[in-house]
Amino acid sequence: MAGLIKREDVEAVRERARIEEIVSAHVTLKPAGVGSLKGLCPFHDERTPSFHVRPGVGRWHCFGCGEGGDVISFVQKIDGMGFTDAVEFLADRAGVQLRYEDSRTGAAADRGPREEPGRRQRLIEAHKVAAEFYSEQLFGPGAQAGRAFLAERSFDRADAEHFGVGYAPTGWDALLRHLQGRGFTQAELVASGLVSQGQRGIYDRFRGRLVWPIRDVTGAVIGFGARRLYDEDQGPKYLNTPETSLYKKSQVLYGIDLAKKSIAQGKRVVIVEGYTDVMAAHLSGVESAVATCGTAFGGDHAKVVRRLLGDTTAGGGLQLASGASLGGEVIFTFDGDAAGQKAAVRAFGEDQRFHAQTFVAVEPGGMDPCELRMSRGPEGVRALVDGRQPLFEFVIRTTLDTFDLDTVEGRVGALRAAAPLVAGIRDRSMQLGYSRSLARWIGIDTEDVRREVARAASSPSRGARQDQRRDARPEPEAAPATPVLAAPDPRDPVARLERQALIVVLQYPQHVPASFDELGDDAFGVPAWRAVHDAVRAAGGVAAGREVGGGRWVETVTEQAPETVVPLVTELAVAPVPEDRESVIGAYVADVVRALVDLGLTRRIADAKSRLQRLDQEKDPEAYQQAFTDLLAIEQQRRTLRERGES
């Protein structure tokens, strides 16, 4: 039996295996100075790239988690290989002939193909041989059903060969006999998942099925997916390789080997639902399409996609007017039926794992990419992807469609159902934006939405509530606790403007236009700042502030504020003002208040347009005309305000 690999051969592997090529199969690398590359670390979750590779010295290191080493150690860690398996894997790629020390004599011996190499590499080789076998069978006399299946979906022989599609014969041991004839042992074949173990021995796992090879990012076949062809086959419609040391269904993506280059270059990945959908997408020009294999898209899949995207945009990708995203795009495609909508909701939970912009593309008629290609050609598939819409919007609107928004009960029910979805958006700016959008879509006050979202965010999960009920003892009824106000997000421009307006109201009431006191209780959208505004109004407004002035004015407002709001009043009263010169402070205060009023009018215009859009001009012309008149009046108010500001 062969022993250790000769040291000089190991060194040859280190020299000839290009580390940047090996790492790039798992991580999108970008230039980071002379002779250096960087990307997101594949060994810990991070937003800012701290993983560096120096091809000149053949080393890698992550300054975030401290991991590092050479090309061999990278393969060991990323693929879970032992040292010998990693060296053999790299030697095969680099074309290095390995020699081994004879464990009995210490002499070097060439490693022949039939000698027992590292276990992982043997399993990889078995899958390679199996893929070749299946591919050859597809064009044999017994595979007519498989060829017909492909032809009915507009796939020809060249397409099948490109994707490696094959056919598993109907016999019980066709592949088994072929692999044993190539020197593979029964133990290796069982470990590979290519055969199954029964009471009477082992037999082919896939029989009488169309077969797709599932490859990892390096292009190595690690498993198969097989589609039922015959009515007498009592097995599932799709049968995949079982969990093995190579194949982990929660981590593999069909088509990733073909899509990785397009994903890295275009910063876009399209996630479809099946093998034929991947084929149809690629053949239609959407070469970044991949699919999960018999399981829902999950966290491990997201990690693979993030690394290929080079997903580093903190807080979400910024969407351009063209629809492209500065941080990359993840596009989920689903059937338009109820099952597809449920899949979109599941994907909603995974969206938080990305910092790229996440979209959903659903064909209204319920066709998948494969059906679209057959019906409308490649242009139909490309149009589906190009017509994507933000995933958050799709899930929320899908939820709203189940309610009658023309009734009070329907609007209340829709709000309660959609608020937890908005509350689940981790990006604070996105959450605020969708709160405002939700208000327009339902046709209710923005503040009502924000209160419900805040309530949903502070409520424990259903499971947690059930546990609490199960364990809690009856307690005497207590007075409701004062709600804790959510801290305003300083990155939100609306929150910043509202905060600045309250600062000038508290510090310079003598310069605040009297029109400020005409603002209603909905003038402030941020709950914290609305609470302060309520205290200002309760204290008599800026008219009272002009009379008492100075510290007394702030004290008066404080006296009217709830206990949880007092610290906010104090903070605003001492906060720095960008402009404090006496000669211009009056103009600055007026501009801030004017901007606030403008914001309120803009919000009212958006709500009025939403109401107008939901009305049917033919069914209720009177209500439609009144809504249109109201919209024009608000727009005129804003126009007048802006003209005064310019004069």
XYZ file of C-alpha atoms in Angstrom, residues 30-625:
596
model
C -10.987 41.999 -6.681
C -7.664 43.867 -6.979
C -6.466 45.209 -3.635
C -3.184 46.852 -4.539
C -0.095 45.616 -6.324
C 0.064 41.817 -6.247
C -2.899 41.452 -3.930
C -6.531 40.370 -4.274
C -9.389 40.482 -1.783
C -12.934 39.264 -1.309
C -15.480 38.105 1.251
C -14.087 35.441 3.531
C -15.652 32.026 2.827
C -15.007 30.886 6.397
C -16.945 33.493 8.341
C -19.839 35.824 7.565
C -18.735 39.373 6.856
C -19.876 42.459 4.993
C -16.560 44.164 4.392
C -13.919 42.137 2.518
C -11.048 41.131 4.773
C -9.948 37.987 2.914
C -6.697 38.620 1.012
C -4.781 36.493 -1.495
C -1.206 37.122 -2.708
C -0.614 34.961 -5.792
C 3.079 35.917 -5.893
C 3.780 34.093 -2.650
C 0.924 31.558 -2.915
C -0.677 32.514 0.393
C -4.058 33.666 1.669
C -5.116 35.258 4.941
C -8.302 36.662 6.444
C -7.767 39.669 8.679
C -11.269 39.183 10.065
C -11.162 35.637 11.431
C -7.401 35.053 11.355
C -7.499 31.986 9.097
C -4.724 31.611 6.532
C -2.354 29.289 4.712
C -1.398 28.055 1.246
C -3.404 26.623 -1.628
C -3.461 23.153 -0.062
C -4.799 24.344 3.262
C -7.460 26.389 1.454
C -8.764 23.310 -0.352
C -8.627 21.312 2.882
C -10.738 23.860 4.697
C -13.189 24.828 1.965
C -13.946 21.254 0.868
C -13.379 19.399 4.130
C -10.553 17.292 2.713
C -7.621 15.676 4.396
C -4.107 16.719 3.376
C -3.533 13.814 0.982
C -6.921 14.237 -0.709
C -6.300 17.968 -1.146
C -2.882 17.398 -2.693
C -4.276 14.754 -5.040
C -7.134 17.037 -6.058
C -4.748 19.889 -6.876
C -2.240 17.586 -8.568
C -4.954 16.360 -10.918
C -5.855 19.950 -11.844
C -2.245 21.082 -12.220
C -1.060 17.995 -14.093
C 1.444 16.859 -11.466
C 2.266 13.145 -11.352
C 2.477 12.178 -7.704
C 4.897 9.631 -6.260
C 4.474 7.913 -2.924
C 6.930 6.509 -0.425
C 6.455 2.743 -0.123
C 5.461 2.224 3.505
C 7.505 -0.985 3.670
C 10.700 -0.041 1.798
C 10.682 3.741 1.830
C 11.126 3.722 -1.957
C 9.148 6.028 -4.179
C 6.397 4.494 -6.324
C 4.247 6.036 -9.071
C 0.570 6.213 -8.159
C -1.226 4.224 -10.831
C -4.889 4.886 -11.598
C -6.012 1.569 -10.076
C -4.240 2.016 -6.782
C -6.322 3.378 -3.940
C -6.026 7.184 -3.880
C -7.650 9.507 -1.328
C -11.258 8.590 -0.660
C -12.806 11.875 -1.815
C -10.959 11.837 -5.096
C -12.077 8.256 -5.717
C -15.703 9.287 -5.201
C -15.244 12.248 -7.537
C -13.811 9.898 -10.157
C -16.731 7.483 -9.742
C -19.187 10.302 -10.392
C -17.219 11.394 -13.437
C -17.354 7.890 -14.891
C -21.073 7.617 -14.051
C -21.812 10.933 -15.787
C -20.039 9.747 -18.922
C -21.957 6.462 -18.794
C -25.355 8.142 -18.447
C -24.535 10.602 -21.231
C -23.672 7.792 -23.631
C -26.863 5.906 -22.749
C -29.084 8.868 -23.678
C -28.419 8.288 -27.360
C -28.780 4.529 -27.227
C -31.802 2.488 -28.388
C -33.365 2.185 -24.915
C -33.553 5.913 -24.146
C -36.327 6.990 -26.536
C -38.485 8.215 -23.650
C -35.662 10.407 -22.375
C -34.994 11.937 -25.775
C -38.727 12.545 -26.255
C -38.916 14.318 -22.892
C -36.158 16.705 -23.974
C -37.551 17.236 -27.472
C -40.988 18.098 -26.088
C -39.268 20.905 -24.167
C -37.352 22.152 -27.196
C -33.963 20.756 -26.159
C -31.834 19.118 -28.834
C -28.798 16.849 -28.692
C -26.331 19.742 -28.469
C -28.247 21.142 -25.482
C -28.192 17.780 -23.719
C -24.467 17.412 -24.303
C -23.762 20.949 -23.083
C -25.488 20.289 -19.762
C -24.344 16.668 -19.556
C -27.908 15.277 -19.474
C -27.979 11.473 -19.542
C -30.194 8.447 -19.186
C -30.155 5.726 -16.521
C -31.113 2.338 -18.070
C -34.088 0.470 -16.674
C -32.046 -2.503 -15.453
C -31.095 -2.941 -11.807
C -27.334 -3.021 -12.187
C -26.226 -1.436 -15.479
C -24.218 1.333 -13.808
C -23.065 -0.972 -11.006
C -21.487 -3.410 -13.452
C -19.928 -0.563 -15.430
C -18.292 1.012 -12.377
C -17.088 -2.298 -10.983
C -15.552 -2.962 -14.362
C -13.615 0.279 -13.941
C -12.142 -0.891 -10.650
C -14.445 0.737 -8.111
C -15.235 -1.277 -4.998
C -18.639 -1.993 -3.538
C -17.818 0.128 -0.470
C -16.883 3.094 -2.668
C -20.060 2.828 -4.710
C -22.272 2.694 -1.618
C -20.433 5.702 -0.159
C -20.911 7.612 -3.415
C -24.700 7.297 -3.346
C -24.712 5.976 -6.919
C -26.060 2.644 -5.729
C -28.448 1.634 -2.971
C -28.093 -1.149 -0.414
C -30.925 -3.658 -0.162
C -31.530 -7.035 1.521
C -30.345 -8.818 -1.622
C -27.312 -6.638 -2.200
C -26.618 -3.374 -3.981
C -28.355 -2.009 -7.072
C -28.458 1.158 -9.189
C -30.142 4.075 -7.411
C -31.333 5.617 -10.699
C -33.195 3.376 -13.158
C -35.260 4.341 -16.196
C -34.815 8.051 -15.579
C -33.469 11.152 -17.275
C -30.394 12.229 -15.337
C -28.709 15.600 -14.765
C -25.184 15.747 -13.301
C -24.893 18.132 -10.359
C -21.496 19.800 -10.190
C -19.735 21.958 -7.620
C -18.174 25.332 -8.461
C -15.017 23.617 -9.703
C -16.975 21.598 -12.260
C -16.572 18.258 -10.464
C -19.667 16.007 -10.547
C -20.787 15.381 -6.965
C -24.300 14.018 -7.470
C -27.251 13.566 -9.816
C -30.860 14.562 -10.163
C -33.156 12.111 -11.953
C -36.621 12.636 -13.467
C -39.224 9.856 -13.691
C -40.172 8.896 -17.260
C -42.380 5.821 -17.017
C -45.835 5.362 -15.471
C -44.814 2.082 -13.858
C -42.098 3.875 -11.905
C -43.627 4.231 -8.431
C -40.849 6.471 -7.137
C -40.969 10.244 -6.700
C -41.115 12.506 -9.739
C -37.597 13.723 -8.995
C -35.001 11.636 -7.192
C -31.663 13.074 -6.114
C -28.414 11.679 -4.795
C -28.684 11.057 -1.026
C -26.546 12.970 1.460
C -22.920 11.887 1.075
C -19.497 13.269 1.911
C -19.638 15.012 -1.488
C -23.296 15.921 -1.825
C -24.964 18.213 0.708
C -28.326 19.279 -0.682
C -28.473 22.389 1.495
C -25.270 23.633 -0.133
C -25.398 22.590 -3.784
C -26.851 24.654 -6.624
C -27.471 23.070 -10.000
C -25.750 25.014 -12.772
C -23.344 26.872 -10.489
C -20.351 25.669 -12.499
C -21.783 27.171 -15.691
C -23.182 30.285 -14.044
C -20.321 31.351 -11.761
C -18.518 33.478 -14.353
C -21.690 35.308 -15.375
C -22.655 35.836 -11.731
C -19.284 37.316 -10.843
C -19.121 39.555 -13.910
C -22.729 40.718 -14.033
C -23.335 40.866 -10.274
C -26.611 39.046 -10.785
C -27.858 35.571 -9.921
C -31.205 34.195 -11.067
C -32.596 31.398 -8.910
C -35.068 29.139 -10.718
C -36.898 26.038 -9.560
C -35.709 23.112 -11.690
C -33.122 21.581 -13.975
C -35.005 22.310 -17.202
C -35.544 25.894 -16.044
C -31.784 26.325 -15.673
C -31.278 24.899 -19.161
C -33.946 27.144 -20.671
C -32.571 30.230 -18.942
C -28.986 29.648 -20.048
C -30.034 28.890 -23.613
C -32.056 32.135 -23.585
C -29.086 34.236 -22.584
C -29.725 34.288 -18.828
C -26.470 32.538 -17.997
C -26.502 33.376 -14.288
C -29.390 30.981 -13.563
C -29.037 28.256 -10.918
C -31.462 26.002 -9.040
C -31.610 24.259 -5.708
C -31.708 20.472 -5.747
C -34.746 19.032 -4.034
C -34.854 21.567 -1.207
C -35.817 25.177 -0.551
C -33.280 27.946 -0.922
C -31.558 28.309 2.445
C -28.782 29.952 4.383
C -25.977 27.777 3.026
C -27.109 28.478 -0.521
C -27.085 32.187 0.293
C -23.465 31.997 1.440
C -22.417 30.426 -1.858
C -24.244 33.100 -3.839
C -22.893 35.958 -1.714
C -19.315 34.872 -2.243
C -19.759 34.684 -6.007
C -21.516 38.044 -6.107
C -18.790 39.621 -4.024
C -21.764 40.893 -1.986
C -20.235 43.690 0.069
C -22.822 46.461 -0.035
C -23.792 47.038 3.589
C -27.426 47.707 4.212
C -28.741 46.677 0.814
C -27.941 47.373 -2.790
C -28.847 50.794 -4.159
C -31.146 50.494 -7.134
C -30.454 52.656 -10.168
C -33.099 54.197 -12.393
C -32.358 51.505 -14.960
C -33.289 48.836 -12.421
C -29.727 47.659 -11.872
C -28.378 47.477 -8.343
C -25.066 48.845 -7.187
C -24.727 45.978 -4.759
C -25.724 43.228 -7.177
C -29.024 41.464 -7.705
C -30.551 38.209 -6.493
C -33.634 37.338 -8.555
C -35.972 34.529 -7.514
C -38.323 33.131 -10.168
C -41.445 31.290 -9.087
C -44.559 29.861 -10.670
C -47.505 32.243 -10.442
C -49.660 29.772 -8.530
C -50.202 29.510 -4.782
C -47.190 27.232 -4.349
C -45.005 29.764 -6.089
C -46.253 32.527 -3.842
C -45.469 30.413 -0.788
C -41.972 29.867 -2.152
C -41.571 33.625 -2.477
C -42.562 34.086 1.155
C -39.932 31.513 2.166
C -37.365 33.381 0.078
C -38.394 36.561 1.896
C -36.833 35.128 5.037
C -33.554 34.500 3.202
C -33.429 38.000 1.732
C -31.914 39.326 4.937
C -28.803 37.264 4.261
C -28.014 39.374 1.222
C -26.753 42.906 0.996
C -27.540 42.889 -2.697
C -30.960 43.982 -3.932
C -33.391 41.049 -3.963
C -36.133 40.667 -6.573
C -38.817 38.237 -7.625
C -39.900 37.478 -11.189
C -43.268 35.775 -11.624
C -44.973 35.115 -14.947
C -48.660 36.095 -14.515
C -49.866 33.100 -16.484
C -47.979 30.692 -14.224
C -45.392 29.595 -16.800
C -41.899 28.674 -15.658
C -38.764 29.590 -17.689
C -38.846 26.297 -19.591
C -42.473 26.803 -20.627
C -41.801 30.442 -21.471
C -38.977 29.487 -23.819
C -41.216 27.010 -25.611
C -44.121 29.460 -25.824
C -42.423 32.810 -26.453
C -38.852 31.937 -27.243
C -35.706 33.182 -25.502
C -37.140 36.704 -25.477
C -39.888 35.552 -23.121
C -37.387 34.262 -20.579
C -35.316 37.429 -20.736
C -38.464 39.551 -20.374
C -39.443 37.585 -17.269
C -36.123 38.358 -15.606
C -36.043 41.972 -16.783
C -39.568 42.494 -15.432
C -38.537 41.615 -11.907
C -39.928 43.507 -8.909
C -38.503 43.940 -5.403
C -39.116 40.826 -3.308
C -40.345 42.829 -0.330
C -42.954 44.545 -2.502
C -44.093 41.275 -4.073
C -44.578 39.495 -0.759
C -46.373 42.439 0.837
C -48.642 43.025 -2.150
C -49.388 39.300 -2.396
C -50.509 39.432 1.231
C -52.694 42.489 0.600
C -54.407 40.781 -2.349
C -56.113 38.413 0.091
C -58.065 41.300 1.700
C -60.908 43.538 0.543
C -59.361 46.983 0.853
C -62.693 48.674 0.149
C -63.871 47.827 3.673
C -62.623 48.988 7.057
C -62.327 45.391 8.198
C -60.300 44.492 5.130
C -57.895 47.399 5.578
C -57.394 46.605 9.251
C -56.834 42.927 8.490
C -54.402 43.782 5.694
C -52.436 46.080 7.980
C -52.169 43.458 10.709
C -51.056 40.810 8.210
C -48.527 42.978 6.395
C -47.024 44.817 9.388
C -44.959 41.805 10.589
C -43.507 41.509 7.086
C -42.385 45.132 7.130
C -41.133 44.760 10.700
C -39.030 41.817 9.526
C -37.023 44.023 7.162
C -33.731 44.512 8.976
C -32.548 47.471 6.945
C -34.049 50.419 8.833
C -34.207 52.737 5.826
C -35.919 50.056 3.734
C -38.353 49.394 6.569
C -39.300 53.066 6.773
C -39.733 53.246 3.025
C -41.995 50.205 2.911
C -44.011 51.521 5.844
C -44.841 54.562 3.753
C -45.564 52.417 0.700
C -47.800 50.095 2.726
C -49.824 53.097 3.864
C -50.393 54.092 0.238
C -51.237 50.573 -0.918
C -53.836 50.098 1.808
C -55.067 53.691 1.766
C -54.572 54.522 5.458
C -52.557 56.990 7.505
C -48.804 56.478 7.478
C -48.579 56.809 11.236
C -51.105 54.016 11.741
C -48.840 51.784 9.700
C -45.733 52.785 11.611
C -47.430 52.122 14.949
C -48.537 48.680 13.804
C -45.071 47.901 12.414
C -43.475 48.999 15.688
C -45.948 46.818 17.590
C -45.153 43.843 15.358
C -41.418 44.412 15.793
C -41.695 44.456 19.581
C -44.007 41.427 19.793
C -42.378 38.052 20.574
C -42.679 35.273 18.028
C -45.733 33.060 18.147
C -43.688 30.203 19.520
C -42.236 32.383 22.218
C -45.690 33.615 23.170
C -46.944 30.077 23.436
C -44.005 29.136 25.652
C -44.662 32.141 27.836
C -48.321 31.224 28.206
C -47.398 27.662 29.028
C -44.905 28.620 31.741
C -46.406 31.794 33.165
C -48.536 31.843 36.324
C -51.651 34.027 36.527
C -50.760 37.580 37.545
C -53.017 40.384 38.805
C -54.047 42.734 36.033
C -51.584 45.600 35.833
C -51.741 48.997 34.214
C -50.415 48.983 30.668
C -46.771 49.943 30.457
C -45.745 53.110 28.653
C -44.548 52.043 25.199
C -40.879 52.568 24.506
C -40.317 54.762 21.453
C -38.125 53.290 18.755
C -34.935 55.266 18.188
C -35.192 57.221 14.922
C -32.761 56.137 12.242
C -30.319 59.020 11.603
C -29.817 57.781 8.036
C -33.484 58.375 7.180
C -33.779 61.818 5.506
C -37.355 62.179 6.750
C -36.274 61.516 10.321
C -33.408 63.999 9.966
C -35.671 66.757 8.670
C -38.288 66.197 11.369
C -35.597 66.245 14.031
C -34.105 69.498 12.718
C -37.536 71.135 12.668
C -38.120 70.285 16.330
C -34.647 71.550 17.212
C -35.418 74.999 15.816
C -38.903 74.996 17.350
C -37.452 74.374 20.789
C -34.398 76.629 20.450
C -35.680 79.491 18.270
C -39.488 79.709 18.635
C -39.309 83.451 17.902
C -38.197 82.740 14.339
C -40.606 79.878 13.606
C -43.404 80.880 11.173
C -46.865 80.962 12.688
C -47.942 78.401 10.088
C -46.152 75.748 12.143
C -48.981 75.767 14.659
C -51.400 74.925 11.839
C -49.765 71.523 11.331
C -51.973 68.621 12.333
C -51.152 65.615 14.487
C -49.984 63.704 11.411
C -47.299 66.207 10.397
C -44.524 64.065 11.898
C -44.145 60.519 10.648
C -41.419 59.272 13.014
C -43.093 58.112 16.265
C -40.464 59.685 18.515
C -40.658 63.058 16.822
C -44.432 62.939 16.653
C -44.489 62.473 20.425
C -42.327 65.590 20.858
C -44.587 67.525 18.489
C -47.603 66.472 20.565
C -45.867 67.911 23.635
C -45.146 71.170 21.757
C -48.792 71.462 20.766
C -49.906 70.670 24.314
C -47.625 73.442 25.574
C -49.376 76.005 23.387
C -47.332 75.766 20.221
C -44.709 78.231 19.037
C -47.077 81.110 19.883
C -46.589 80.235 23.553
C -42.895 79.751 22.958
C -42.534 83.320 21.704
C -44.195 84.587 24.858
C -42.233 82.657 27.477
C -38.998 82.206 25.486
C -35.703 80.658 26.533
C -35.447 77.852 29.033
C -38.949 78.358 30.253
C -40.316 77.363 26.869
C -38.408 74.096 26.888
C -39.498 73.454 30.456
C -43.118 74.009 29.470
C -42.826 71.470 26.687
C -41.121 69.044 29.052
C -43.973 69.322 31.510
C -46.406 68.318 28.784
C -44.307 65.388 27.560
C -44.705 61.793 28.748
C -41.850 60.430 30.817
C -40.370 58.503 27.913
C -40.349 61.630 25.733
C -38.614 63.989 28.191
C -35.089 62.798 27.282
C -35.842 63.472 23.622
C -36.975 67.005 24.364
C -33.788 67.630 26.323
C -31.631 66.208 23.531
C -33.275 68.414 20.894
C -33.054 71.481 23.067
C -29.252 71.264 23.304
C -28.478 69.756 19.891
C -26.121 71.803 17.656
C -27.657 73.774 14.818
C -25.784 73.951 11.516
C -26.434 77.683 11.257
C -26.376 79.805 14.444
C -25.417 83.306 13.209
C -28.022 85.750 14.407
C -28.181 87.506 11.049
C -29.249 84.414 9.153
C -30.821 82.166 11.771
C -34.287 83.471 10.981
C -33.993 82.502 7.322
C -32.562 79.108 8.264
C -35.442 78.357 10.653
C -37.998 79.427 8.051
C -36.393 77.172 5.439
C -36.442 74.171 7.765
C -40.104 74.630 8.640
C -40.995 75.236 4.995
C -39.264 71.983 4.064
C -41.223 70.153 6.752
C -44.529 71.552 5.516
C -43.529 70.639 1.962
C -42.801 67.090 3.122
C -46.220 66.832 4.723
C -47.917 68.061 1.555
C -45.895 65.622 -0.522
C -47.020 62.801 1.750
C -50.643 63.921 1.435
C -50.301 64.077 -2.362
C -49.000 60.516 -2.431
C -51.931 59.328 -0.298
C -54.399 61.236 -2.483
C -52.947 59.678 -5.633
C -53.201 56.257 -4.045
C -56.863 56.811 -3.249
C -57.494 58.091 -6.783
C -55.859 55.017 -8.289
C -58.060 52.712 -6.239
C -61.280 54.406 -7.328
C -63.171 53.316 -10.441
C -64.111 56.396 -12.485
C -66.888 54.573 -14.309
C -68.497 52.954 -11.249
C -68.304 56.003 -8.959
C -67.601 59.141 -11.020
C -68.663 61.481 -8.216
C -66.184 60.044 -5.688
C -63.491 59.947 -8.348
C -64.047 63.612 -9.248
